[in-house]
CSV table of N, CA and C in Angstrom, one decimal:
chain,number,residue,atom,x,y,z
O,1,MET,N,124.2,134.3,99.6
O,1,MET,CA,125.3,134.1,99.5
O,1,MET,C,125.8,135.9,99.2
O,2,SER,N,127.3,135.7,99.6
O,2,SER,CA,127.3,137.4,99.4
O,2,SER,C,128.1,137.0,98.2
O,3,ASP,N,128.2,138.1,97.4
O,3,ASP,CA,128.3,139.2,96.5
O,3,ASP,C,129.5,140.0,96.4
O,4,ILE,N,130.1,140.3,95.4
O,4,ILE,CA,131.4,141.2,95.3
O,4,ILE,C,131.0,142.2,96.1
O,5,PHE,N,132.1,142.7,97.2
O,5,PHE,CA,132.3,144.4,97.5
O,5,PHE,C,132.8,145.4,97.1
O,6,ASP,N,132.5,146.6,96.3
O,6,ASP,CA,133.4,147.5,96.3
O,6,ASP,C,133.7,148.9,96.8
O,7,LEU,N,134.8,148.5,96.5
O,7,LEU,CA,135.3,150.6,97.3
O,7,LEU,C,136.1,150.9,96.8
O,8,THR,N,135.4,152.2,95.8
O,8,THR,CA,137.0,153.3,95.1
O,8,THR,C,137.7,154.0,96.6
O,9,ILE,N,138.7,153.7,95.8
O,9,ILE,CA,139.2,155.8,97.4
O,9,ILE,C,140.6,155.8,96.2
O,10,GLN,N,140.8,157.2,96.5
O,10,GLN,CA,141.8,157.3,95.5
O,10,GLN,C,143.2,157.6,96.9
O,11,VAL,N,144.1,157.8,96.5
O,11,VAL,CA,145.4,157.3,96.5
O,11,VAL,C,146.5,158.8,97.2
O,12,GLN,N,146.0,158.6,98.3
O,12,GLN,CA,146.4,160.5,98.8
O,12,GLN,C,147.8,160.6,99.1
O,13,PRO,N,148.2,162.0,99.7
O,13,PRO,CA,150.3,161.5,99.9
O,13,PRO,C,150.3,161.3,101.2
O,14,GLU,N,149.6,160.9,102.1
O,14,GLU,CA,149.7,159.8,103.8
O,14,GLU,C,150.1,159.0,102.9
O,15,HIS,N,149.8,158.0,102.1
O,15,HIS,CA,149.7,156.7,101.7
O,15,HIS,C,151.3,156.4,101.6
O,16,ILE,N,152.3,157.4,100.7
O,16,ILE,CA,153.6,157.4,99.0
O,16,ILE,C,153.6,157.4,100.3
O,17,ASP,N,154.9,155.5,100.0
O,17,ASP,CA,156.2,155.7,100.3
O,17,ASP,C,157.9,157.1,99.5
O,18,SER,N,159.2,156.8,100.2
O,18,SER,CA,160.2,157.8,100.0
O,18,SER,C,160.6,157.3,98.4
O,19,LEU,N,159.5,155.6,98.0
O,19,LEU,CA,160.4,155.3,96.3
O,19,LEU,C,159.3,156.1,95.6
O,20,GLY,N,158.0,157.1,96.1
O,20,GLY,CA,157.0,157.6,95.2
O,20,GLY,C,155.6,157.0,94.9
O,21,HIS,N,155.5,155.6,95.3
O,21,HIS,CA,154.5,154.4,95.7
O,21,HIS,C,154.0,154.5,96.7
O,22,VAL,N,152.8,153.6,96.5
O,22,VAL,CA,151.8,153.2,97.7
O,22,VAL,C,152.7,152.1,98.1
O,23,ASN,N,152.4,152.7,100.1
O,23,ASN,CA,153.2,152.1,101.0
O,23,ASN,C,152.5,149.7,100.7
O,24,ASN,N,153.7,149.1,101.2
O,24,ASN,CA,152.9,148.2,101.3
O,24,ASN,C,152.3,147.9,101.8
O,25,VAL,N,152.5,148.7,103.7
O,25,VAL,CA,151.7,148.2,105.0
O,25,VAL,C,149.9,149.2,104.3
O,26,VAL,N,150.2,150.4,103.6
O,26,VAL,CA,149.1,150.3,103.2
O,26,VAL,C,147.6,149.5,102.3
O,27,TYR,N,148.5,148.6,101.9
O,27,TYR,CA,147.1,147.4,100.8
O,27,TYR,C,147.2,147.4,102.3
O,28,MET,N,147.7,146.9,103.5
O,28,MET,CA,147.4,145.9,104.4
O,28,MET,C,146.0,146.8,105.0
O,29,HIS,N,146.0,148.1,104.8
O,29,HIS,CA,145.3,149.0,106.1
O,29,HIS,C,143.9,149.0,104.9
O,30,TRP,N,144.3,149.1,103.7
O,30,TRP,CA,142.4,149.0,102.8
O,30,TRP,C,142.0,147.7,102.7
O,31,MET,N,142.8,146.4,102.9
O,31,MET,CA,142.6,145.0,102.8
O,31,MET,C,141.1,145.6,104.2
O,32,GLN,N,141.3,145.6,105.0
O,32,GLN,CA,141.0,146.2,106.5
O,32,GLN,C,139.8,147.0,106.0
O,33,ASP,N,140.5,147.5,105.5
O,33,ASP,CA,139.1,149.1,105.9
O,33,ASP,C,138.5,148.4,104.6
O,34,VAL,N,138.4,147.8,103.6
O,34,VAL,CA,137.4,146.9,102.6
O,34,VAL,C,136.5,146.3,103.4
O,35,ALA,N,137.3,145.6,104.0
O,35,ALA,CA,136.3,143.9,104.5
O,35,ALA,C,135.7,144.4,106.0
O,36,SER,N,136.4,145.7,106.5
O,36,SER,CA,135.3,146.6,107.5
O,36,SER,C,133.7,147.2,106.9
O,37,ALA,N,134.3,147.4,105.7
O,37,ALA,CA,132.5,147.8,105.2
O,37,ALA,C,132.1,146.1,105.0
O,38,HIS,N,132.5,145.9,103.9
O,38,HIS,CA,132.0,144.7,103.8
O,38,HIS,C,131.0,144.3,104.9
O,39,ILE,N,131.9,143.5,105.7
O,39,ILE,CA,130.4,143.8,107.2
O,39,ILE,C,130.1,143.7,107.3
O,40,GLU,N,130.1,145.3,107.4
O,40,GLU,CA,129.4,146.6,107.6
O,40,GLU,C,127.9,146.6,106.7
O,41,ALA,N,127.9,146.4,105.3
O,41,ALA,CA,127.5,145.5,104.4
O,41,ALA,C,126.2,144.4,104.3
O,42,LEU,N,127.0,143.5,105.0
O,42,LEU,CA,126.1,142.2,105.4
O,42,LEU,C,125.5,142.4,106.7
O,43,GLY,N,126.0,143.7,107.5
O,43,GLY,CA,124.9,143.8,108.5
O,43,GLY,C,125.8,143.4,109.6
O,44,LEU,N,127.1,142.6,110.5
O,44,LEU,CA,128.4,141.6,111.0
O,44,LEU,C,129.2,143.6,111.3
O,45,GLY,N,128.7,144.3,111.7
O,45,GLY,CA,130.3,145.2,111.7
O,45,GLY,C,130.5,145.0,113.6
O,46,LEU,N,130.9,145.6,114.1
O,46,LEU,CA,131.6,145.5,114.8
O,46,LEU,C,130.6,145.9,116.3
O,47,LYS,N,129.6,146.2,116.6
O,47,LYS,CA,128.2,146.9,117.1
O,47,LYS,C,127.6,144.9,116.8
O,48,GLU,N,127.4,144.6,116.6
O,48,GLU,CA,126.9,143.2,115.8
O,48,GLU,C,127.3,142.4,116.6
O,49,TYR,N,129.4,142.8,116.4
O,49,TYR,CA,130.3,141.2,117.0
O,49,TYR,C,129.5,141.8,118.5
O,50,GLN,N,129.5,142.6,118.9
O,50,GLN,CA,130.0,142.7,120.4
O,50,GLN,C,128.6,142.6,121.1
O,51,GLN,N,127.6,142.4,120.3
O,51,GLN,CA,126.2,142.1,120.8
O,51,GLN,C,126.2,140.2,120.7
O,52,LEU,N,127.0,139.6,119.8
O,52,LEU,CA,127.0,138.3,119.9
O,52,LEU,C,128.2,137.7,120.2
O,53,LYS,N,128.7,138.9,120.8
O,53,LYS,CA,130.0,138.3,121.7
O,53,LYS,C,131.3,137.4,121.3
O,54,HIS,N,131.1,137.5,120.1
O,54,HIS,CA,131.9,137.0,119.5
O,54,HIS,C,132.3,137.8,118.1
O,55,ALA,N,133.0,137.2,117.2
O,55,ALA,CA,134.0,138.3,116.7
O,55,ALA,C,134.5,137.4,115.6
O,56,MET,N,134.8,138.6,113.7
O,56,MET,CA,136.6,137.3,112.9
O,56,MET,C,137.3,137.9,113.6
O,57,VAL,N,138.7,137.4,113.7
O,57,VAL,CA,139.6,138.0,113.7
O,57,VAL,C,140.5,137.4,112.3
O,58,ALA,N,141.3,137.4,111.9
O,58,ALA,CA,142.3,137.7,110.6
O,58,ALA,C,143.8,136.9,111.7
O,59,VAL,N,143.8,135.9,110.8
O,59,VAL,CA,144.6,134.6,111.4
O,59,VAL,C,146.1,134.5,109.8
O,60,GLU,N,145.9,134.5,109.0
O,60,GLU,CA,146.4,134.5,108.2
O,60,GLU,C,146.7,135.2,107.2
O,61,HIS,N,147.1,136.4,106.4
O,61,HIS,CA,147.6,137.3,106.0
O,61,HIS,C,148.7,136.1,104.5
O,62,HIS,N,148.1,136.1,102.6
O,62,HIS,CA,149.0,136.0,101.2
O,62,HIS,C,148.6,137.7,101.0
O,63,VAL,N,150.1,138.0,100.8
O,63,VAL,CA,149.6,138.9,99.6
O,63,VAL,C,150.8,139.1,98.2
O,64,GLN,N,150.1,139.3,97.2
O,64,GLN,CA,150.9,139.9,96.2
O,64,GLN,C,151.0,140.9,95.3
O,65,TYR,N,151.9,141.7,95.8
O,65,TYR,CA,151.5,142.4,94.7
O,65,TYR,C,152.3,142.7,93.7
O,66,ARG,N,151.8,143.7,92.2
O,66,ARG,CA,151.7,143.0,91.0
O,66,ARG,C,152.3,144.9,90.4
O,67,LYS,N,151.3,145.8,90.8
O,67,LYS,CA,152.6,147.2,90.2
O,67,LYS,C,152.0,148.5,90.9
O,68,ALA,N,152.7,148.6,90.5
O,68,ALA,CA,152.5,150.4,92.1
O,68,ALA,C,151.5,150.8,91.1
O,69,ALA,N,151.1,151.4,92.4
O,69,ALA,CA,150.2,152.6,92.5
O,69,ALA,C,150.7,154.2,93.2
O,70,PHE,N,149.8,155.4,92.3
O,70,PHE,CA,151.0,156.3,92.4
O,70,PHE,C,150.0,157.5,93.1
O,71,LEU,N,150.0,158.6,94.1
O,71,LEU,CA,149.5,159.7,94.4
O,71,LEU,C,148.0,160.4,93.6
O,72,ASP,N,147.0,160.1,93.5
O,72,ASP,CA,145.6,160.8,92.3
O,72,ASP,C,145.4,159.4,92.5
O,73,ASP,N,145.8,158.2,91.7
O,73,ASP,CA,146.0,156.5,91.2
O,73,ASP,C,144.0,156.3,91.2
O,74,GLU,N,143.3,156.4,91.1
O,74,GLU,CA,141.5,156.1,91.6
O,74,GLU,C,141.6,154.2,91.0
O,75,ILE,N,141.8,154.4,92.8
O,75,ILE,CA,141.4,152.5,93.2
O,75,ILE,C,140.6,151.7,93.1
O,76,MET,N,139.8,150.8,93.1
O,76,MET,CA,138.8,149.5,92.9
O,76,MET,C,139.6,148.5,94.0
O,77,LEU,N,138.6,148.6,95.6
O,77,LEU,CA,139.2,147.8,96.3
O,77,LEU,C,138.1,146.4,95.8
O,78,ARG,N,138.5,145.0,96.2
O,78,ARG,CA,137.5,144.8,95.7
O,78,ARG,C,137.5,142.9,96.3
O,79,THR,N,137.1,142.5,97.8
O,79,THR,CA,136.2,141.6,98.1
O,79,THR,C,135.3,140.9,97.9
O,80,TRP,N,136.1,139.2,98.6
O,80,TRP,CA,134.3,138.4,98.3
O,80,TRP,C,134.9,137.4,99.2
O,81,LEU,N,134.0,136.6,99.3
O,81,LEU,CA,134.3,135.8,100.2
O,81,LEU,C,133.7,134.9,99.7
O,82,ASN,N,136.0,133.8,99.7
O,82,ASN,CA,135.7,132.2,98.7
O,82,ASN,C,135.5,131.5,99.2
O,83,ASP,N,135.4,131.0,100.9
O,83,ASP,CA,134.7,129.1,101.6
O,83,ASP,C,134.7,130.2,103.2
O,84,LEU,N,134.2,129.0,103.7
O,84,LEU,CA,133.5,129.3,104.0
O,84,LEU,C,133.4,127.8,105.7
O,85,ASN,N,133.2,127.3,106.5
O,85,ASN,CA,133.4,126.7,108.2
O,85,ASN,C,133.1,126.8,108.9
O,86,SER,N,133.3,126.0,110.4
O,86,SER,CA,132.3,126.3,111.3
O,86,SER,C,133.1,127.5,112.1
O,87,LEU,N,134.5,127.2,111.7
O,87,LEU,CA,135.6,128.4,112.3
O,87,LEU,C,136.1,129.6,111.8
O,88,TYR,N,136.3,128.9,110.7
O,88,TYR,CA,137.3,130.0,109.8
O,88,TYR,C,136.4,130.3,108.0
O,89,SER,N,136.0,131.9,107.8
O,89,SER,CA,136.1,132.1,106.6
O,89,SER,C,137.3,132.2,105.8
O,90,PHE,N,136.9,132.4,104.5
O,90,PHE,CA,138.7,133.2,104.5
O,90,PHE,C,138.1,134.5,102.9
O,91,ARG,N,138.8,135.2,102.6
O,91,ARG,CA,138.5,136.5,101.8
O,91,ARG,C,139.6,136.5,100.7
O,92,GLN,N,139.6,136.9,100.2
O,92,GLN,CA,140.1,137.2,98.5
O,92,GLN,C,140.1,138.8,98.7
O,93,TYR,N,141.3,139.0,97.5
O,93,TYR,CA,141.0,140.6,97.7
O,93,TYR,C,141.7,141.0,96.2
O,94,ALA,N,141.0,141.8,95.3
O,94,ALA,CA,141.8,142.2,94.2
O,94,ALA,C,141.5,143.9,93.9
O,95,PHE,N,142.6,144.5,93.4
O,95,PHE,CA,142.7,146.2,94.1
O,95,PHE,C,142.8,146.4,92.5
O,96,TYR,N,142.6,147.9,92.0
O,96,TYR,CA,143.0,147.2,90.1
O,96,TYR,C,142.2,148.7,90.6
O,97,ARG,N,143.3,149.0,89.0
O,97,ARG,CA,143.7,150.3,88.7
O,97,ARG,C,142.3,150.7,87.3
O,98,GLU,N,141.6,151.3,87.1
O,98,GLU,CA,140.2,150.7,86.1
O,98,GLU,C,141.0,151.2,84.7
O,99,LYS,N,141.6,153.2,85.2
O,99,LYS,CA,143.0,154.5,84.5
O,99,LYS,C,143.7,153.5,83.2
O,100,ASP,N,143.7,152.4,83.2
O,100,ASP,CA,144.4,151.5,82.8
O,100,ASP,C,144.9,149.9,83.2
O,101,GLN,N,144.3,149.5,83.4
O,101,GLN,CA,143.2,148.5,83.4
O,101,GLN,C,144.2,147.5,84.2
O,102,SER,N,144.8,147.2,85.4
O,102,SER,CA,146.0,147.1,86.1
O,102,SER,C,145.4,146.4,87.0
O,103,LEU,N,145.9,145.1,87.5
O,103,LEU,CA,145.4,144.5,88.4
O,103,LEU,C,147.0,144.6,89.7
O,104,LEU,N,146.6,145.8,90.1
O,104,LEU,CA,147.0,145.8,91.3
O,104,LEU,C,148.2,145.5,92.3
O,105,PHE,N,147.5,144.4,93.0
O,105,PHE,CA,147.2,143.7,94.1
O,105,PHE,C,146.8,142.5,94.4
O,106,THR,N,145.8,141.4,94.9
O,106,THR,CA,146.0,139.7,95.1
O,106,THR,C,146.6,139.9,96.6
O,107,ALA,N,145.0,139.3,97.2
O,107,ALA,CA,145.7,138.7,98.3
O,107,ALA,C,143.9,137.2,98.7
O,108,SER,N,144.8,137.0,100.8
O,108,SER,CA,143.8,136.2,101.0
O,108,SER,C,143.7,136.3,102.0
O,109,THR,N,143.1,136.3,103.2
O,109,THR,CA,142.7,136.1,104.6
O,109,THR,C,142.2,135.2,105.4
O,110,LYS,N,143.1,134.4,105.9
O,110,LYS,CA,142.2,133.9,106.7
O,110,LYS,C,141.7,134.0,108.0
O,111,TRP,N,140.1,133.6,108.6
O,111,TRP,CA,139.2,135.5,109.9
O,111,TRP,C,139.1,133.7,110.5
O,112,ALA,N,139.5,134.1,111.7
O,112,ALA,CA,139.1,132.6,112.8
O,112,ALA,C,137.9,133.4,113.6
O,113,CYS,N,136.5,132.7,114.1
O,113,CYS,CA,136.3,133.2,115.3
O,113,CYS,C,136.5,133.6,115.9
O,114,ILE,N,135.8,134.2,116.8
O,114,ILE,CA,136.6,134.0,118.3
O,114,ILE,C,135.3,134.8,119.6
O,115,GLU,N,135.3,134.7,120.5
O,115,GLU,CA,134.7,134.7,121.8
O,115,GLU,C,135.5,135.7,122.2
O,116,LEU,N,135.3,136.6,122.6
O,116,LEU,CA,135.8,138.4,122.8
O,116,LEU,C,135.7,138.1,123.7
O,117,ALA,N,134.8,137.9,125.3
O,117,ALA,CA,135.2,137.7,126.5
O,117,ALA,C,137.3,136.3,125.9
O,118,THR,N,136.7,135.7,125.5
O,118,THR,CA,138.1,135.4,126.0
O,118,THR,C,139.8,135.4,125.2
O,119,GLY,N,138.9,135.2,124.1
O,119,GLY,CA,140.0,135.0,122.0
O,119,GLY,C,140.2,134.2,122.6
O,120,ARG,N,139.7,133.7,122.3
O,120,ARG,CA,139.8,131.9,122.4
O,120,ARG,C,138.5,131.5,121.1
O,121,PRO,N,138.9,130.8,120.3
O,121,PRO,CA,138.2,129.8,118.9
O,121,PRO,C,136.6,130.0,119.7
O,122,LYS,N,135.7,130.5,118.3
O,122,LYS,CA,134.4,129.2,119.2
O,122,LYS,C,133.7,129.6,117.7
O,123,ARG,N,132.5,128.4,117.4
O,123,ARG,CA,132.1,127.8,116.4
O,123,ARG,C,131.6,129.3,115.9
O,124,MET,N,130.9,129.8,114.8
O,124,MET,CA,130.4,130.5,113.8
O,124,MET,C,129.3,130.9,114.4
O,125,SER,N,128.1,131.4,114.4
O,125,SER,CA,127.1,131.4,115.4
O,125,SER,C,126.1,131.7,113.8
O,126,PRO,N,124.7,130.9,114.5
O,126,PRO,CA,124.0,130.8,112.5
O,126,PRO,C,123.9,131.7,112.4
O,127,THR,N,123.9,133.7,112.7
O,127,THR,CA,123.7,134.3,112.4
O,127,THR,C,125.1,135.4,110.9
O,128,PHE,N,126.4,134.4,111.4
O,128,PHE,CA,127.9,134.7,110.7
O,128,PHE,C,127.7,133.9,109.9
O,129,LEU,N,127.0,132.4,110.2
O,129,LEU,CA,127.4,131.4,108.5
O,129,LEU,C,126.1,131.6,108.0
O,130,GLN,N,125.2,133.0,108.0
O,130,GLN,CA,124.3,132.6,107.1
O,130,GLN,C,124.1,134.6,106.5
O,131,ALA,N,124.9,135.2,107.4
O,131,ALA,CA,125.8,136.7,106.8
O,131,ALA,C,127.0,135.6,105.9
O,132,TYR,N,128.1,134.6,106.1
O,132,TYR,CA,128.6,134.8,105.1
O,132,TYR,C,129.4,134.0,104.3
O,133,GLN,N,127.9,134.2,103.4
O,133,GLN,CA,128.2,133.1,102.6
O,133,GLN,C,129.3,132.8,101.6
O,134,PRO,N,130.0,132.1,100.7
O,134,PRO,CA,130.3,132.3,99.5
O,134,PRO,C,130.2,133.1,98.4
O,135,LEU,N,131.0,133.4,97.7
O,135,LEU,CA,130.5,133.8,96.8
O,135,LEU,C,130.8,132.6,95.3
O,136,ALA,N,129.2,132.5,94.0
O,136,ALA,CA,129.1,131.5,93.8
O,136,ALA,C,130.0,131.4,93.2
O,137,ASN,N,130.6,130.2,92.3
O,137,ASN,CA,131.6,129.8,91.3
O,137,ASN,C,131.3,130.5,89.9
O,138,THR,N,129.9,130.8,89.9
O,138,THR,CA,129.6,130.7,88.3
O,138,THR,C,130.0,132.8,88.0
O,139,GLU,N,130.0,132.9,89.6
O,139,GLU,CA,131.0,134.8,89.1
O,139,GLU,C,132.3,134.5,89.6
O,140,ASN,N,132.4,135.1,88.3
O,140,ASN,CA,134.9,135.8,87.8
O,140,ASN,C,134.5,137.5,88.9
O,141,PRO,N,135.1,136.7,90.1
O,141,PRO,CA,135.6,138.5,91.1
O,141,PRO,C,136.9,139.2,89.9
O,142,TYR,N,138.0,138.7,89.0
O,142,TYR,CA,138.7,139.4,88.4
O,142,TYR,C,137.7,139.9,87.2
O,143,ASP,N,136.6,140.1,87.1
O,143,ASP,CA,135.9,140.6,86.1
O,143,ASP,C,135.7,142.1,86.4
O,144,PHE,N,136.6,143.1,85.9
O,144,PHE,CA,136.6,144.2,86.5
O,144,PHE,C,135.5,145.1,86.0
O,145,SER,N,134.5,144.5,84.5
O,145,SER,CA,133.7,145.5,84.0
O,145,SER,C,132.5,145.5,84.7
O,146,LEU,N,131.8,144.3,86.1
O,146,LEU,CA,131.5,143.9,86.8
O,146,LEU,C,131.4,144.9,87.7
O,147,LYS,N,130.1,146.7,88.4
O,147,LYS,CA,130.7,147.4,88.8
O,147,LYS,C,129.2,146.8,89.6
């Protein structure tokens, strides 16, 4: 079973757009960053993808920007897996600012398993299926007191 995975970052000047808050595209980078850190922690990073000759690639994102983030804000990037089948995994995200207890951003991504040599869909190997287990229904990933 997969757990909730947290990565804390601090907003840097390069994250800020002309309106004085974090640029929308930066949130997409953060989604990739926290997902990559999570799969590394699960033992299935780029090196393992290359050895197994297949990988997970994003095929669909749904995002909701809820509140703005600003320079020097400390933000908890949280992710977890919420569903899985033989071809797809489904990942959720929630970005949270503790200083004012604000949920800034939520998102989900549908990831597809592909064969690296061809880019074609491939059923997940047992290695992937074992590592990419959904979060238990008894856990509340929006409870940010859990760290």
